[in-house]
């Protein structure tokens, strides 16, 4: 039998863990699990936590360019794309001009510059 690994969480590099945790907490409804000056984590009942770790000299990804690569991005399903985009923008996200996907998803940048997508599927 092959052992099965279960994804327990994802951690994003950033300059300010508490600010980024606040953004994603408000966006997703996840609650604070742990917080220090160097690391913050959010949790919910999904079993997959979202963490944020301070990195000295952090450089935000440059979407869509790759001078500072995005390295990864998060995808979030939303029943109402327009409402979720509006909320994300109110919380401090930015919407870049480059929007691939012919409207099937929306690319936004979190306050630390990480690209993430909102999709209805």
PDB file of N, CA and C in Angstrom, residues 59-117:
ATOM      1  N   UNK A  59      10.210  40.350  -1.401  1.00  0.00           N
ATOM      2  CA  UNK A  59       9.922  41.024  -2.680  1.00  0.00           C
ATOM      3  C   UNK A  59       8.653  40.435  -3.255  1.00  0.00           C
ATOM      4  N   UNK A  60       7.668  41.262  -3.505  1.00  0.00           N
ATOM      5  CA  UNK A  60       6.383  40.799  -4.037  1.00  0.00           C
ATOM      6  C   UNK A  60       6.543  40.261  -5.453  1.00  0.00           C
ATOM      7  N   UNK A  61       5.789  39.198  -5.789  1.00  0.00           N
ATOM      8  CA  UNK A  61       5.783  38.701  -7.167  1.00  0.00           C
ATOM      9  C   UNK A  61       5.312  39.803  -8.120  1.00  0.00           C
ATOM     10  N   UNK A  62       5.722  39.713  -9.360  1.00  0.00           N
ATOM     11  CA  UNK A  62       5.326  40.699 -10.368  1.00  0.00           C
ATOM     12  C   UNK A  62       4.444  40.027 -11.407  1.00  0.00           C
ATOM     13  N   UNK A  63       3.130  40.131 -11.260  1.00  0.00           N
ATOM     14  CA  UNK A  63       2.171  39.535 -12.176  1.00  0.00           C
ATOM     15  C   UNK A  63       1.947  40.454 -13.352  1.00  0.00           C
ATOM     16  N   UNK A  64       1.928  40.000 -14.591  1.00  0.00           N
ATOM     17  CA  UNK A  64       2.157  38.628 -15.022  1.00  0.00           C
ATOM     18  C   UNK A  64       3.619  38.340 -15.352  1.00  0.00           C
ATOM     19  N   UNK A  65       4.473  39.330 -15.197  1.00  0.00           N
ATOM     20  CA  UNK A  65       5.888  39.126 -15.494  1.00  0.00           C
ATOM     21  C   UNK A  65       6.525  38.144 -14.544  1.00  0.00           C
ATOM     22  N   UNK A  66       7.720  37.724 -14.859  1.00  0.00           N
ATOM     23  CA  UNK A  66       8.409  36.739 -14.035  1.00  0.00           C
ATOM     24  C   UNK A  66       9.768  37.238 -13.537  1.00  0.00           C
ATOM     25  N   UNK A  67       9.961  38.574 -13.511  1.00  0.00           N
ATOM     26  CA  UNK A  67      11.194  39.110 -12.938  1.00  0.00           C
ATOM     27  C   UNK A  67      11.309  38.703 -11.469  1.00  0.00           C
ATOM     28  N   UNK A  68      10.200  38.757 -10.765  1.00  0.00           N
ATOM     29  CA  UNK A  68      10.072  38.182  -9.422  1.00  0.00           C
ATOM     30  C   UNK A  68       8.923  37.186  -9.564  1.00  0.00           C
ATOM     31  N   UNK A  69       9.210  35.904  -9.731  1.00  0.00           N
ATOM     32  CA  UNK A  69       8.179  34.911 -10.052  1.00  0.00           C
ATOM     33  C   UNK A  69       7.104  34.786  -8.984  1.00  0.00           C
ATOM     34  N   UNK A  70       5.896  34.442  -9.441  1.00  0.00           N
ATOM     35  CA  UNK A  70       4.792  34.253  -8.502  1.00  0.00           C
ATOM     36  C   UNK A  70       4.958  32.985  -7.675  1.00  0.00           C
ATOM     37  N   UNK A  71       5.681  32.004  -8.124  1.00  0.00           N
ATOM     38  CA  UNK A  71       5.976  30.760  -7.425  1.00  0.00           C
ATOM     39  C   UNK A  71       4.749  29.878  -7.248  1.00  0.00           C
ATOM     40  N   UNK A  72       3.624  30.410  -6.941  1.00  0.00           N
ATOM     41  CA  UNK A  72       2.369  29.673  -6.809  1.00  0.00           C
ATOM     42  C   UNK A  72       1.258  30.710  -6.731  1.00  0.00           C
ATOM     43  N   UNK A  73       0.022  30.251  -6.800  1.00  0.00           N
ATOM     44  CA  UNK A  73      -1.095  31.132  -6.476  1.00  0.00           C
ATOM     45  C   UNK A  73      -2.229  30.292  -5.903  1.00  0.00           C
ATOM     46  N   UNK A  74      -3.117  30.952  -5.188  1.00  0.00           N
ATOM     47  CA  UNK A  74      -4.268  30.295  -4.582  1.00  0.00           C
ATOM     48  C   UNK A  74      -5.493  30.520  -5.447  1.00  0.00           C
ATOM     49  N   UNK A  75      -6.379  29.540  -5.497  1.00  0.00           N
ATOM     50  CA  UNK A  75      -7.658  29.657  -6.200  1.00  0.00           C
ATOM     51  C   UNK A  75      -8.785  29.558  -5.182  1.00  0.00           C
ATOM     52  N   UNK A  76      -9.762  30.450  -5.284  1.00  0.00           N
ATOM     53  CA  UNK A  76     -10.922  30.444  -4.402  1.00  0.00           C
ATOM     54  C   UNK A  76     -12.194  30.370  -5.237  1.00  0.00           C
ATOM     55  N   UNK A  77     -13.085  29.454  -4.878  1.00  0.00           N
ATOM     56  CA  UNK A  77     -14.385  29.361  -5.546  1.00  0.00           C
ATOM     57  C   UNK A  77     -15.324  30.359  -4.876  1.00  0.00           C
ATOM     58  N   UNK A  78     -16.082  31.068  -5.691  1.00  0.00           N
ATOM     59  CA  UNK A  78     -17.038  32.051  -5.192  1.00  0.00           C
ATOM     60  C   UNK A  78     -18.355  31.888  -5.944  1.00  0.00           C
ATOM     61  N   UNK A  79     -19.446  31.880  -5.217  1.00  0.00           N
ATOM     62  CA  UNK A  79     -20.757  31.768  -5.859  1.00  0.00           C
ATOM     63  C   UNK A  79     -21.085  33.024  -6.659  1.00  0.00           C
ATOM     64  N   UNK A  80     -20.647  34.168  -6.182  1.00  0.00           N
ATOM     65  CA  UNK A  80     -20.901  35.450  -6.847  1.00  0.00           C
ATOM     66  C   UNK A  80     -19.557  36.140  -7.072  1.00  0.00           C
ATOM     67  N   UNK A  81     -19.025  35.999  -8.282  1.00  0.00           N
ATOM     68  CA  UNK A  81     -17.698  36.561  -8.582  1.00  0.00           C
ATOM     69  C   UNK A  81     -17.648  38.071  -8.379  1.00  0.00           C
ATOM     70  N   UNK A  82     -18.674  38.770  -8.820  1.00  0.00           N
ATOM     71  CA  UNK A  82     -18.660  40.227  -8.689  1.00  0.00           C
ATOM     72  C   UNK A  82     -18.614  40.654  -7.225  1.00  0.00           C
ATOM     73  N   UNK A  83     -19.438  40.030  -6.383  1.00  0.00           N
ATOM     74  CA  UNK A  83     -19.466  40.388  -4.960  1.00  0.00           C
ATOM     75  C   UNK A  83     -18.146  40.037  -4.284  1.00  0.00           C
ATOM     76  N   UNK A  84     -17.579  38.877  -4.610  1.00  0.00           N
ATOM     77  CA  UNK A  84     -16.322  38.473  -3.982  1.00  0.00           C
ATOM     78  C   UNK A  84     -15.172  39.362  -4.445  1.00  0.00           C
ATOM     79  N   UNK A  85     -15.163  39.733  -5.722  1.00  0.00           N
ATOM     80  CA  UNK A  85     -14.132  40.656  -6.205  1.00  0.00           C
ATOM     81  C   UNK A  85     -14.244  41.994  -5.491  1.00  0.00           C
ATOM     82  N   UNK A  86     -15.459  42.502  -5.348  1.00  0.00           N
ATOM     83  CA  UNK A  86     -15.667  43.775  -4.664  1.00  0.00           C
ATOM     84  C   UNK A  86     -15.168  43.702  -3.220  1.00  0.00           C
ATOM     85  N   UNK A  87     -15.490  42.600  -2.522  1.00  0.00           N
ATOM     86  CA  UNK A  87     -15.014  42.427  -1.149  1.00  0.00           C
ATOM     87  C   UNK A  87     -13.494  42.409  -1.098  1.00  0.00           C
ATOM     88  N   UNK A  88     -12.874  41.623  -1.980  1.00  0.00           N
ATOM     89  CA  UNK A  88     -11.416  41.523  -1.993  1.00  0.00           C
ATOM     90  C   UNK A  88     -10.773  42.893  -2.218  1.00  0.00           C
ATOM     91  N   UNK A  89     -11.317  43.669  -3.132  1.00  0.00           N
ATOM     92  CA  UNK A  89     -10.777  45.004  -3.408  1.00  0.00           C
ATOM     93  C   UNK A  89     -10.954  45.918  -2.202  1.00  0.00           C
ATOM     94  N   UNK A  90     -12.110  45.827  -1.528  1.00  0.00           N
ATOM     95  CA  UNK A  90     -12.337  46.631  -0.325  1.00  0.00           C
ATOM     96  C   UNK A  90     -11.355  46.257   0.785  1.00  0.00           C
ATOM     97  N   UNK A  91     -10.954  44.984   0.822  1.00  0.00           N
ATOM     98  CA  UNK A  91     -10.037  44.503   1.855  1.00  0.00           C
ATOM     99  C   UNK A  91      -8.578  44.832   1.558  1.00  0.00           C
ATOM    100  N   UNK A  92      -8.310  45.365   0.359  1.00  0.00           N
ATOM    101  CA  UNK A  92      -6.939  45.761   0.038  1.00  0.00           C
ATOM    102  C   UNK A  92      -6.310  45.042  -1.132  1.00  0.00           C
ATOM    103  N   UNK A  93      -7.053  44.169  -1.801  1.00  0.00           N
ATOM    104  CA  UNK A  93      -6.526  43.513  -3.003  1.00  0.00           C
ATOM    105  C   UNK A  93      -6.439  44.534  -4.137  1.00  0.00           C
ATOM    106  N   UNK A  94      -5.669  44.194  -5.143  1.00  0.00           N
ATOM    107  CA  UNK A  94      -5.563  45.002  -6.357  1.00  0.00           C
ATOM    108  C   UNK A  94      -5.915  44.115  -7.547  1.00  0.00           C
ATOM    109  N   UNK A  95      -6.454  44.731  -8.594  1.00  0.00           N
ATOM    110  CA  UNK A  95      -6.799  43.980  -9.802  1.00  0.00           C
ATOM    111  C   UNK A  95      -5.853  44.406 -10.921  1.00  0.00           C
ATOM    112  N   UNK A  96      -4.964  43.494 -11.346  1.00  0.00           N
ATOM    113  CA  UNK A  96      -4.043  43.848 -12.431  1.00  0.00           C
ATOM    114  C   UNK A  96      -4.786  43.930 -13.765  1.00  0.00           C
ATOM    115  N   UNK A  97      -4.188  44.648 -14.704  1.00  0.00           N
ATOM    116  CA  UNK A  97      -4.784  44.767 -16.033  1.00  0.00           C
ATOM    117  C   UNK A  97      -4.834  43.427 -16.759  1.00  0.00           C
ATOM    118  N   UNK A  98      -3.802  42.614 -16.594  1.00  0.00           N
ATOM    119  CA  UNK A  98      -3.729  41.328 -17.290  1.00  0.00           C
ATOM    120  C   UNK A  98      -4.718  40.339 -16.659  1.00  0.00           C
ATOM    121  N   UNK A  99      -5.754  39.962 -17.409  1.00  0.00           N
ATOM    122  CA  UNK A  99      -6.801  39.070 -16.935  1.00  0.00           C
ATOM    123  C   UNK A  99      -7.010  37.944 -17.946  1.00  0.00           C
ATOM    124  N   UNK A 100      -6.267  36.848 -17.831  1.00  0.00           N
ATOM    125  CA  UNK A 100      -6.451  35.722 -18.748  1.00  0.00           C
ATOM    126  C   UNK A 100      -7.724  34.949 -18.397  1.00  0.00           C
ATOM    127  N   UNK A 101      -8.128  34.032 -19.242  1.00  0.00           N
ATOM    128  CA  UNK A 101      -9.231  33.143 -18.902  1.00  0.00           C
ATOM    129  C   UNK A 101     -10.577  33.533 -19.461  1.00  0.00           C
ATOM    130  N   UNK A 102     -10.645  34.572 -20.253  1.00  0.00           N
ATOM    131  CA  UNK A 102     -11.899  34.983 -20.887  1.00  0.00           C
ATOM    132  C   UNK A 102     -13.052  35.097 -19.900  1.00  0.00           C
ATOM    133  N   UNK A 103     -12.790  35.625 -18.714  1.00  0.00           N
ATOM    134  CA  UNK A 103     -13.846  35.858 -17.738  1.00  0.00           C
ATOM    135  C   UNK A 103     -14.215  34.662 -16.877  1.00  0.00           C
ATOM    136  N   UNK A 104     -13.586  33.494 -17.111  1.00  0.00           N
ATOM    137  CA  UNK A 104     -13.912  32.315 -16.301  1.00  0.00           C
ATOM    138  C   UNK A 104     -13.365  32.462 -14.892  1.00  0.00           C
ATOM    139  N   UNK A 105     -12.339  33.267 -14.713  1.00  0.00           N
ATOM    140  CA  UNK A 105     -11.796  33.545 -13.394  1.00  0.00           C
ATOM    141  C   UNK A 105     -11.260  34.963 -13.389  1.00  0.00           C
ATOM    142  N   UNK A 106     -11.009  35.469 -12.210  1.00  0.00           N
ATOM    143  CA  UNK A 106     -10.466  36.809 -12.045  1.00  0.00           C
ATOM    144  C   UNK A 106      -9.170  36.706 -11.255  1.00  0.00           C
ATOM    145  N   UNK A 107      -8.142  37.362 -11.738  1.00  0.00           N
ATOM    146  CA  UNK A 107      -6.859  37.397 -11.043  1.00  0.00           C
ATOM    147  C   UNK A 107      -6.812  38.682 -10.222  1.00  0.00           C
ATOM    148  N   UNK A 108      -6.487  38.526  -8.938  1.00  0.00           N
ATOM    149  CA  UNK A 108      -6.290  39.664  -8.047  1.00  0.00           C
ATOM    150  C   UNK A 108      -4.944  39.497  -7.356  1.00  0.00           C
ATOM    151  N   UNK A 109      -4.461  40.565  -6.754  1.00  0.00           N
ATOM    152  CA  UNK A 109      -3.205  40.533  -5.993  1.00  0.00           C
ATOM    153  C   UNK A 109      -3.524  40.857  -4.543  1.00  0.00           C
ATOM    154  N   UNK A 110      -3.068  40.007  -3.621  1.00  0.00           N
ATOM    155  CA  UNK A 110      -3.309  40.280  -2.209  1.00  0.00           C
ATOM    156  C   UNK A 110      -2.426  41.451  -1.760  1.00  0.00           C
ATOM    157  N   UNK A 111      -2.593  41.950  -0.534  1.00  0.00           N
ATOM    158  CA  UNK A 111      -1.803  43.111  -0.093  1.00  0.00           C
ATOM    159  C   UNK A 111      -0.297  42.902  -0.122  1.00  0.00           C
ATOM    160  N   UNK A 112       0.180  41.653  -0.143  1.00  0.00           N
ATOM    161  CA  UNK A 112       1.623  41.395  -0.239  1.00  0.00           C
ATOM    162  C   UNK A 112       2.059  41.162  -1.679  1.00  0.00           C
ATOM    163  N   UNK A 113       1.117  41.245  -2.630  1.00  0.00           N
ATOM    164  CA  UNK A 113       1.447  41.103  -4.048  1.00  0.00           C
ATOM    165  C   UNK A 113       1.281  39.716  -4.622  1.00  0.00           C
ATOM    166  N   UNK A 114       0.864  38.717  -3.810  1.00  0.00           N
ATOM    167  CA  UNK A 114       0.671  37.359  -4.334  1.00  0.00           C
ATOM    168  C   UNK A 114      -0.569  37.322  -5.225  1.00  0.00           C
ATOM    169  N   UNK A 115      -0.452  36.806  -6.446  1.00  0.00           N
ATOM    170  CA  UNK A 115      -1.642  36.622  -7.269  1.00  0.00           C
ATOM    171  C   UNK A 115      -2.517  35.518  -6.680  1.00  0.00           C
ATOM    172  N   UNK A 116      -3.830  35.723  -6.773  1.00  0.00           N
ATOM    173  CA  UNK A 116      -4.794  34.674  -6.441  1.00  0.00           C
ATOM    174  C   UNK A 116      -5.961  34.811  -7.385  1.00  0.00           C
ATOM    175  N   UNK A 117      -6.694  33.721  -7.561  1.00  0.00           N
ATOM    176  CA  UNK A 117      -7.810  33.725  -8.506  1.00  0.00           C
ATOM    177  C   UNK A 117      -9.127  33.487  -7.806  1.00  0.00           C
TER     178      UNK A 117
END
